[in-house]
Structures are given as structure tokens and as C-alpha cells.
Amino acid sequence: LDVAALAAVVLALGLVAGALIAQQIARPIRRLDRAARQVAGGDLDTSVAVEGSTEQRSLARTFNEMTQRVKRLLRVQQDFVADASHQLRTPLTGLRLRLEGLGERFRGDAAVDGEVGAAMREIDRLSLIVDELLILSRAGERELPGESVGLADAALRAAERWHGAAAERGIELEARVAEGAAEGWCAAADLDRSIDVLVENALLYSPAGSAVEIAAAPGRVEVLDRGPG
């Protein structure tokens, strides 16, 4: 009986000691987990205390060094984007003034008016991208707000933008709009850029003499080509 009681006491003490040791080991890991979640949420000023076992202290130091390095790299990228955005404003303004002068010089010529108008719209898109880059450099991650957009108009604009590039490659480019209201919910600027990526890819891989179609229907825009897939 005494031996059994002693064994029970030893077992209980062992369990208590094991629980205490486990908590001591797990506490730095839990702190590191919370810090990693904060960093994932965008707080790059987060750091963890260097504590625990040798391995845990090494892990904490590595984590802190990694966070500081990511913060420095992000700052360099943001500074570069901000500088590039400011530098792009001057040539865009100069290009706009030249186009406006060209439009005034050939006012009344329908062909020139159409080309100048298309070029001005492209400059407006570039200016919007520059503004977004500047905001991005100041605020980090940025998600453009969604809005109701006309998909048919987006398809027609894309066809106009890429008509010249398609003609140079000997590819017929056309927009097909379904009957009824073709609308979607997204950021208009992101929609135009997404369609541009798809059309550029289609023109790149489609054989000469084929056709590329930008089709707009309620809730979707499709770019169809005859490429190899």
C-alpha cells in the first residue's frame, strides 16, 4: 500500500512538472505565433522577446531580423514607386499638351480627331495608374472600391485600344456585346487592366489571319482566340 501511494505521488508530481515544463516551452511559441499574425496583418513594427531555450531564442532573433528586413525592403519599394509616379507626371503632362495642340491644329478632320481622342483617353488611364501608384506608395496595400460598371463599354474600349496592335499582327479584333444590360461589380480601372492582359496574351499567341473576339455578357467578359491554348 505504501509503495502504491508513493508511486501515485511520484506520478502526480511528474504530471504537474510535465505540465509546467510544457507551458514554459509553449509560452514563447504562442507569443511568436501572435507576432507572426500581427506581421501578416501588416504591422511590420512587431517584434518578439528573445527568451526560452537556445533554439527558441535563435528563432526569435531570426524572426525579428526577418521582419526588419521585410520592412526595409518594403520602404525601398514604396520610395521607388513614389519617385517613379512623380517623375511620370511631367512627361504625361507634356504629351497631353502636345496632343491638345495637335487636335487644335487639325480640328475638323474626323480621322485625326478620333486618333487624338483615343490617345487622350489612354493618357487619362495612365494618369489614373500613376495616381494609384502614388497612393499605394503612401498606404501600402490598397484595394480599389467596387462599383457598377458597363461590361459592354469596357469591351468596346478594349477593342479600340488594341485595334492597331491587332492589325499589325494581321489579326481581326472585334467586340461582341450580348443583348440586354451587360453589367458587373468591380473596380473600373482593374477591369480595363484585366481585359488588356487577356487581349495582349491572345494577340501574342494567335496566328496571323485568325480572329480575336472580346465578348461581353451579363456578369462576365470573355476574350476568345484561335491560339494553341
PDB file of C-alpha atoms in Angstrom:
ATOM      1  CA  LEU A   1       0.000   0.000   0.000  1.00  0.00           C
ATOM      2  CA  ASP A   2       2.802   2.410   0.892  1.00  0.00           C
ATOM      3  CA  VAL A   3       4.566   1.617  -2.357  1.00  0.00           C
ATOM      4  CA  ALA A   4       1.374   2.222  -4.328  1.00  0.00           C
ATOM      5  CA  ALA A   5       0.777   5.557  -2.570  1.00  0.00           C
ATOM      6  CA  LEU A   6       4.364   6.596  -3.194  1.00  0.00           C
ATOM      7  CA  ALA A   7       4.042   5.680  -6.868  1.00  0.00           C
ATOM      8  CA  ALA A   8       0.843   7.699  -7.127  1.00  0.00           C
ATOM      9  CA  VAL A   9       2.516  10.722  -5.530  1.00  0.00           C
ATOM     10  CA  VAL A  10       5.513  10.439  -7.826  1.00  0.00           C
ATOM     11  CA  LEU A  11       3.222  10.104 -10.849  1.00  0.00           C
ATOM     12  CA  ALA A  12       1.202  13.153  -9.806  1.00  0.00           C
ATOM     13  CA  LEU A  13       4.354  15.192  -9.267  1.00  0.00           C
ATOM     14  CA  GLY A  14       5.648  14.072 -12.648  1.00  0.00           C
ATOM     15  CA  LEU A  15       2.428  15.140 -14.338  1.00  0.00           C
ATOM     16  CA  VAL A  16       2.496  18.530 -12.637  1.00  0.00           C
ATOM     17  CA  ALA A  17       6.161  19.036 -13.513  1.00  0.00           C
ATOM     18  CA  GLY A  18       5.492  17.989 -17.103  1.00  0.00           C
ATOM     19  CA  ALA A  19       2.589  20.415 -17.396  1.00  0.00           C
ATOM     20  CA  LEU A  20       4.696  23.276 -16.013  1.00  0.00           C
ATOM     21  CA  ILE A  21       7.580  22.490 -18.375  1.00  0.00           C
ATOM     22  CA  ALA A  22       5.204  22.233 -21.336  1.00  0.00           C
ATOM     23  CA  GLN A  23       3.715  25.632 -20.519  1.00  0.00           C
ATOM     24  CA  GLN A  24       7.182  27.105 -20.148  1.00  0.00           C
ATOM     25  CA  ILE A  25       8.148  25.764 -23.555  1.00  0.00           C
ATOM     26  CA  ALA A  26       4.874  26.723 -25.272  1.00  0.00           C
ATOM     27  CA  ARG A  27       4.657  30.298 -23.962  1.00  0.00           C
ATOM     28  CA  PRO A  28       7.365  31.755 -26.280  1.00  0.00           C
ATOM     29  CA  ILE A  29       5.887  29.834 -29.190  1.00  0.00           C
ATOM     30  CA  ARG A  30       2.443  31.337 -28.538  1.00  0.00           C
ATOM     31  CA  ARG A  31       3.976  34.818 -28.391  1.00  0.00           C
ATOM     32  CA  LEU A  32       5.775  34.166 -31.662  1.00  0.00           C
ATOM     33  CA  ASP A  33       2.518  32.976 -33.231  1.00  0.00           C
ATOM     34  CA  ARG A  34       0.724  36.176 -32.164  1.00  0.00           C
ATOM     35  CA  ALA A  35       3.575  38.291 -33.530  1.00  0.00           C
ATOM     36  CA  ALA A  36       3.504  36.410 -36.845  1.00  0.00           C
ATOM     37  CA  ARG A  37      -0.232  37.076 -37.135  1.00  0.00           C
ATOM     38  CA  GLN A  38       0.366  40.791 -36.494  1.00  0.00           C
ATOM     39  CA  VAL A  39       3.028  40.901 -39.198  1.00  0.00           C
ATOM     40  CA  ALA A  40       0.691  39.086 -41.589  1.00  0.00           C
ATOM     41  CA  GLY A  41      -1.868  41.793 -40.812  1.00  0.00           C
ATOM     42  CA  GLY A  42       0.568  44.495 -41.917  1.00  0.00           C
ATOM     43  CA  ASP A  43       2.181  45.557 -38.622  1.00  0.00           C
ATOM     44  CA  LEU A  44       5.857  45.343 -39.517  1.00  0.00           C
ATOM     45  CA  ASP A  45       6.909  47.090 -36.287  1.00  0.00           C
ATOM     46  CA  THR A  46       6.102  43.908 -34.360  1.00  0.00           C
ATOM     47  CA  SER A  47       8.928  42.117 -32.590  1.00  0.00           C
ATOM     48  CA  VAL A  48       9.165  39.251 -30.109  1.00  0.00           C
ATOM     49  CA  ALA A  49      11.131  38.916 -26.893  1.00  0.00           C
ATOM     50  CA  VAL A  50      14.248  36.768 -27.145  1.00  0.00           C
ATOM     51  CA  GLU A  51      13.531  34.155 -24.479  1.00  0.00           C
ATOM     52  CA  GLY A  52      13.214  30.452 -23.846  1.00  0.00           C
ATOM     53  CA  SER A  53      15.576  27.713 -24.832  1.00  0.00           C
ATOM     54  CA  THR A  54      18.574  28.169 -27.085  1.00  0.00           C
ATOM     55  CA  GLU A  55      16.559  27.127 -30.122  1.00  0.00           C
ATOM     56  CA  GLN A  56      13.670  29.414 -29.194  1.00  0.00           C
ATOM     57  CA  ARG A  57      15.963  32.401 -28.706  1.00  0.00           C
ATOM     58  CA  SER A  58      17.571  31.726 -32.066  1.00  0.00           C
ATOM     59  CA  LEU A  59      14.125  31.519 -33.698  1.00  0.00           C
ATOM     60  CA  ALA A  60      13.053  34.798 -32.066  1.00  0.00           C
ATOM     61  CA  ARG A  61      16.168  36.617 -33.272  1.00  0.00           C
ATOM     62  CA  THR A  62      15.694  35.279 -36.787  1.00  0.00           C
ATOM     63  CA  PHE A  63      12.048  36.352 -36.743  1.00  0.00           C
ATOM     64  CA  ASN A  64      12.950  39.885 -35.656  1.00  0.00           C
ATOM     65  CA  GLU A  65      15.686  40.156 -38.286  1.00  0.00           C
ATOM     66  CA  MET A  66      13.300  38.907 -40.979  1.00  0.00           C
ATOM     67  CA  THR A  67      10.620  41.429 -40.002  1.00  0.00           C
ATOM     68  CA  GLN A  68      13.084  44.315 -40.065  1.00  0.00           C
ATOM     69  CA  ARG A  69      14.439  43.226 -43.444  1.00  0.00           C
ATOM     70  CA  VAL A  70      10.936  42.994 -44.921  1.00  0.00           C
ATOM     71  CA  LYS A  71      10.185  46.441 -43.517  1.00  0.00           C
ATOM     72  CA  ARG A  72      13.326  47.912 -45.128  1.00  0.00           C
ATOM     73  CA  LEU A  73      12.624  46.262 -48.486  1.00  0.00           C
ATOM     74  CA  LEU A  74       9.034  47.484 -48.447  1.00  0.00           C
ATOM     75  CA  ARG A  75      10.178  51.012 -47.665  1.00  0.00           C
ATOM     76  CA  VAL A  76      12.651  50.937 -50.567  1.00  0.00           C
ATOM     77  CA  GLN A  77       9.906  49.746 -52.919  1.00  0.00           C
ATOM     78  CA  GLN A  78       7.474  52.389 -51.701  1.00  0.00           C
ATOM     79  CA  ASP A  79      10.081  55.131 -52.155  1.00  0.00           C
ATOM     80  CA  PHE A  80      10.826  53.888 -55.673  1.00  0.00           C
ATOM     81  CA  VAL A  81       7.141  53.776 -56.634  1.00  0.00           C
ATOM     82  CA  ALA A  82       6.550  57.261 -55.204  1.00  0.00           C
ATOM     83  CA  ASP A  83       9.550  58.673 -57.085  1.00  0.00           C
ATOM     84  CA  ALA A  84       8.560  56.963 -60.342  1.00  0.00           C
ATOM     85  CA  SER A  85       4.997  58.256 -60.006  1.00  0.00           C
ATOM     86  CA  HIS A  86       6.187  61.826 -59.562  1.00  0.00           C
ATOM     87  CA  GLN A  87       8.627  61.517 -62.464  1.00  0.00           C
ATOM     88  CA  LEU A  88       5.929  60.167 -64.806  1.00  0.00           C
ATOM     89  CA  ARG A  89       3.644  63.122 -64.241  1.00  0.00           C
ATOM     90  CA  THR A  90       5.858  65.547 -66.184  1.00  0.00           C
ATOM     91  CA  PRO A  91       6.101  63.592 -69.488  1.00  0.00           C
ATOM     92  CA  LEU A  92       2.409  62.715 -69.313  1.00  0.00           C
ATOM     93  CA  THR A  93       1.524  66.386 -68.928  1.00  0.00           C
ATOM     94  CA  GLY A  94       3.811  67.292 -71.821  1.00  0.00           C
ATOM     95  CA  LEU A  95       2.298  64.565 -74.005  1.00  0.00           C
ATOM     96  CA  ARG A  96      -1.210  65.774 -73.187  1.00  0.00           C
ATOM     97  CA  LEU A  97      -0.323  69.345 -74.177  1.00  0.00           C
ATOM     98  CA  ARG A  98       1.172  68.175 -77.480  1.00  0.00           C
ATOM     99  CA  LEU A  99      -1.931  66.139 -78.276  1.00  0.00           C
ATOM    100  CA  GLU A 100      -4.197  69.036 -77.414  1.00  0.00           C
ATOM    101  CA  GLY A 101      -2.162  71.258 -79.744  1.00  0.00           C
ATOM    102  CA  LEU A 102      -2.366  68.631 -82.488  1.00  0.00           C
ATOM    103  CA  GLY A 103      -6.130  68.425 -82.028  1.00  0.00           C
ATOM    104  CA  GLU A 104      -6.475  72.185 -82.328  1.00  0.00           C
ATOM    105  CA  ARG A 105      -4.290  72.234 -85.444  1.00  0.00           C
ATOM    106  CA  PHE A 106      -6.310  69.590 -87.270  1.00  0.00           C
ATOM    107  CA  ARG A 107      -9.707  70.397 -85.817  1.00  0.00           C
ATOM    108  CA  GLY A 108     -12.451  69.235 -88.143  1.00  0.00           C
ATOM    109  CA  ASP A 109     -10.520  66.258 -89.526  1.00  0.00           C
ATOM    110  CA  ALA A 110     -12.587  63.305 -88.337  1.00  0.00           C
ATOM    111  CA  ALA A 111      -9.735  60.796 -88.593  1.00  0.00           C
ATOM    112  CA  VAL A 112      -7.315  62.972 -86.628  1.00  0.00           C
ATOM    113  CA  ASP A 113      -9.989  63.858 -84.054  1.00  0.00           C
ATOM    114  CA  GLY A 114     -10.657  60.161 -83.487  1.00  0.00           C
ATOM    115  CA  GLU A 115      -6.995  59.277 -83.053  1.00  0.00           C
ATOM    116  CA  VAL A 116      -6.313  62.242 -80.766  1.00  0.00           C
ATOM    117  CA  GLY A 117      -9.380  61.403 -78.691  1.00  0.00           C
ATOM    118  CA  ALA A 118      -8.237  57.777 -78.315  1.00  0.00           C
ATOM    119  CA  ALA A 119      -4.743  58.911 -77.335  1.00  0.00           C
ATOM    120  CA  MET A 120      -6.148  61.336 -74.763  1.00  0.00           C
ATOM    121  CA  ARG A 121      -8.178  58.535 -73.202  1.00  0.00           C
ATOM    122  CA  GLU A 122      -5.049  56.407 -72.926  1.00  0.00           C
ATOM    123  CA  ILE A 123      -3.262  59.299 -71.226  1.00  0.00           C
ATOM    124  CA  ASP A 124      -6.164  59.559 -68.796  1.00  0.00           C
ATOM    125  CA  ARG A 125      -5.746  55.853 -67.999  1.00  0.00           C
ATOM    126  CA  LEU A 126      -2.007  56.278 -67.489  1.00  0.00           C
ATOM    127  CA  SER A 127      -2.629  59.259 -65.229  1.00  0.00           C
ATOM    128  CA  LEU A 128      -5.050  57.193 -63.168  1.00  0.00           C
ATOM    129  CA  ILE A 129      -2.466  54.407 -62.841  1.00  0.00           C
ATOM    130  CA  VAL A 130       0.142  56.941 -61.733  1.00  0.00           C
ATOM    131  CA  ASP A 131      -2.256  58.296 -59.110  1.00  0.00           C
ATOM    132  CA  GLU A 132      -2.925  54.766 -57.853  1.00  0.00           C
ATOM    133  CA  LEU A 133       0.802  54.050 -57.635  1.00  0.00           C
ATOM    134  CA  LEU A 134       1.325  57.216 -55.630  1.00  0.00           C
ATOM    135  CA  ILE A 135      -1.450  56.284 -53.196  1.00  0.00           C
ATOM    136  CA  LEU A 136      -0.074  52.748 -52.987  1.00  0.00           C
ATOM    137  CA  SER A 137       3.377  54.050 -52.065  1.00  0.00           C
ATOM    138  CA  ARG A 138       1.880  56.008 -49.192  1.00  0.00           C
ATOM    139  CA  ALA A 139      -0.573  53.470 -47.806  1.00  0.00           C
ATOM    140  CA  GLY A 140       0.859  50.042 -48.618  1.00  0.00           C
ATOM    141  CA  GLU A 141      -1.839  47.593 -49.659  1.00  0.00           C
ATOM    142  CA  ARG A 142      -4.825  49.244 -51.265  1.00  0.00           C
ATOM    143  CA  GLU A 143      -7.980  47.733 -52.649  1.00  0.00           C
ATOM    144  CA  LEU A 144      -9.963  49.825 -55.089  1.00  0.00           C
ATOM    145  CA  PRO A 145     -13.659  50.132 -54.245  1.00  0.00           C
ATOM    146  CA  GLY A 146     -16.144  48.193 -56.319  1.00  0.00           C
ATOM    147  CA  GLU A 147     -18.729  49.901 -58.470  1.00  0.00           C
ATOM    148  CA  SER A 148     -21.312  49.064 -61.103  1.00  0.00           C
ATOM    149  CA  VAL A 149     -19.543  49.002 -64.475  1.00  0.00           C
ATOM    150  CA  GLY A 150     -20.784  48.544 -68.002  1.00  0.00           C
ATOM    151  CA  LEU A 151     -19.078  45.481 -69.413  1.00  0.00           C
ATOM    152  CA  ALA A 152     -20.170  46.285 -72.957  1.00  0.00           C
ATOM    153  CA  ASP A 153     -18.472  49.674 -72.814  1.00  0.00           C
ATOM    154  CA  ALA A 154     -15.350  48.060 -71.347  1.00  0.00           C
ATOM    155  CA  ALA A 155     -15.225  45.538 -74.211  1.00  0.00           C
ATOM    156  CA  LEU A 156     -15.648  48.275 -76.822  1.00  0.00           C
ATOM    157  CA  ARG A 157     -12.936  50.408 -75.222  1.00  0.00           C
ATOM    158  CA  ALA A 158     -10.539  47.457 -75.182  1.00  0.00           C
ATOM    159  CA  ALA A 159     -11.238  46.716 -78.851  1.00  0.00           C
ATOM    160  CA  GLU A 160     -10.461  50.347 -79.694  1.00  0.00           C
ATOM    161  CA  ARG A 161      -7.238  50.317 -77.664  1.00  0.00           C
ATOM    162  CA  TRP A 162      -5.908  47.149 -79.257  1.00  0.00           C
ATOM    163  CA  HIS A 163      -7.186  47.635 -82.821  1.00  0.00           C
ATOM    164  CA  GLY A 164      -3.842  48.954 -84.085  1.00  0.00           C
ATOM    165  CA  ALA A 165      -1.780  46.199 -82.437  1.00  0.00           C
ATOM    166  CA  ALA A 166      -4.106  43.535 -83.869  1.00  0.00           C
ATOM    167  CA  ALA A 167      -3.877  44.999 -87.369  1.00  0.00           C
ATOM    168  CA  GLU A 168      -0.069  44.955 -87.219  1.00  0.00           C
ATOM    169  CA  ARG A 169      -0.165  41.215 -86.496  1.00  0.00           C
ATOM    170  CA  GLY A 170      -2.742  40.518 -89.191  1.00  0.00           C
ATOM    171  CA  ILE A 171      -5.408  39.550 -86.655  1.00  0.00           C
ATOM    172  CA  GLU A 172      -9.034  40.616 -86.787  1.00  0.00           C
ATOM    173  CA  LEU A 173     -10.164  42.030 -83.441  1.00  0.00           C
ATOM    174  CA  GLU A 174     -13.801  42.682 -82.694  1.00  0.00           C
ATOM    175  CA  ALA A 175     -16.081  43.228 -79.733  1.00  0.00           C
ATOM    176  CA  ARG A 176     -19.331  41.295 -79.383  1.00  0.00           C
ATOM    177  CA  VAL A 177     -21.931  42.606 -76.967  1.00  0.00           C
ATOM    178  CA  ALA A 178     -24.868  40.496 -75.828  1.00  0.00           C
ATOM    179  CA  GLU A 179     -28.374  41.907 -75.865  1.00  0.00           C
ATOM    180  CA  GLY A 180     -29.527  43.376 -72.581  1.00  0.00           C
ATOM    181  CA  ALA A 181     -27.620  45.115 -69.837  1.00  0.00           C
ATOM    182  CA  ALA A 182     -24.124  43.646 -69.517  1.00  0.00           C
ATOM    183  CA  GLU A 183     -23.050  44.913 -66.119  1.00  0.00           C
ATOM    184  CA  GLY A 184     -20.673  43.798 -63.404  1.00  0.00           C
ATOM    185  CA  TRP A 185     -19.412  44.886 -59.999  1.00  0.00           C
ATOM    186  CA  CYS A 186     -15.704  45.647 -59.705  1.00  0.00           C
ATOM    187  CA  ALA A 187     -13.173  48.465 -59.861  1.00  0.00           C
ATOM    188  CA  ALA A 188     -13.389  50.004 -63.333  1.00  0.00           C
ATOM    189  CA  ALA A 189      -9.626  50.579 -63.610  1.00  0.00           C
ATOM    190  CA  ASP A 190      -8.880  46.979 -62.609  1.00  0.00           C
ATOM    191  CA  LEU A 191     -11.395  45.734 -65.179  1.00  0.00           C
ATOM    192  CA  ASP A 192      -9.694  47.603 -68.032  1.00  0.00           C
ATOM    193  CA  ARG A 193      -6.266  46.334 -66.993  1.00  0.00           C
ATOM    194  CA  SER A 194      -7.505  42.759 -66.676  1.00  0.00           C
ATOM    195  CA  ILE A 195      -9.034  42.826 -70.150  1.00  0.00           C
ATOM    196  CA  ASP A 196      -5.821  44.322 -71.533  1.00  0.00           C
ATOM    197  CA  VAL A 197      -3.812  41.420 -70.137  1.00  0.00           C
ATOM    198  CA  LEU A 198      -6.130  38.869 -71.745  1.00  0.00           C
ATOM    199  CA  VAL A 199      -6.227  40.645 -75.111  1.00  0.00           C
ATOM    200  CA  GLU A 200      -2.446  41.099 -75.186  1.00  0.00           C
ATOM    201  CA  ASN A 201      -1.973  37.399 -74.470  1.00  0.00           C
ATOM    202  CA  ALA A 202      -4.495  36.452 -77.163  1.00  0.00           C
ATOM    203  CA  LEU A 203      -2.806  38.636 -79.782  1.00  0.00           C
ATOM    204  CA  LEU A 204       0.617  37.298 -78.836  1.00  0.00           C
ATOM    205  CA  TYR A 205      -0.277  33.645 -79.347  1.00  0.00           C
ATOM    206  CA  SER A 206      -2.887  33.827 -82.096  1.00  0.00           C
ATOM    207  CA  PRO A 207      -1.696  33.035 -85.633  1.00  0.00           C
ATOM    208  CA  ALA A 208      -1.853  35.691 -88.343  1.00  0.00           C
ATOM    209  CA  GLY A 209      -5.122  35.669 -90.244  1.00  0.00           C
ATOM    210  CA  SER A 210      -7.134  34.499 -87.233  1.00  0.00           C
ATOM    211  CA  ALA A 211      -9.638  36.423 -85.153  1.00  0.00           C
ATOM    212  CA  VAL A 212      -9.797  37.517 -81.518  1.00  0.00           C
ATOM    213  CA  GLU A 213     -13.157  38.348 -80.000  1.00  0.00           C
ATOM    214  CA  ILE A 214     -13.955  40.336 -76.851  1.00  0.00           C
ATOM    215  CA  ALA A 215     -17.386  39.180 -75.745  1.00  0.00           C
ATOM    216  CA  ALA A 216     -19.391  40.958 -73.048  1.00  0.00           C
ATOM    217  CA  ALA A 217     -22.403  39.389 -71.352  1.00  0.00           C
ATOM    218  CA  PRO A 218     -24.170  39.997 -68.035  1.00  0.00           C
ATOM    219  CA  GLY A 219     -21.611  39.331 -65.285  1.00  0.00           C
ATOM    220  CA  ARG A 220     -18.623  38.430 -67.457  1.00  0.00           C
ATOM    221  CA  VAL A 221     -16.206  39.432 -70.190  1.00  0.00           C
ATOM    222  CA  GLU A 222     -14.531  36.776 -72.336  1.00  0.00           C
ATOM    223  CA  VAL A 223     -11.570  37.024 -74.697  1.00  0.00           C
ATOM    224  CA  LEU A 224     -11.769  34.286 -77.292  1.00  0.00           C
ATOM    225  CA  ASP A 225      -8.960  33.425 -79.693  1.00  0.00           C
ATOM    226  CA  ARG A 226      -7.782  30.666 -82.035  1.00  0.00           C
ATOM    227  CA  GLY A 227      -4.382  30.221 -80.444  1.00  0.00           C
ATOM    228  CA  PRO A 228      -2.798  26.935 -79.331  1.00  0.00           C
ATOM    229  CA  GLY A 229      -4.310  27.199 -75.841  1.00  0.00           C
TER     230      GLY A 229
END
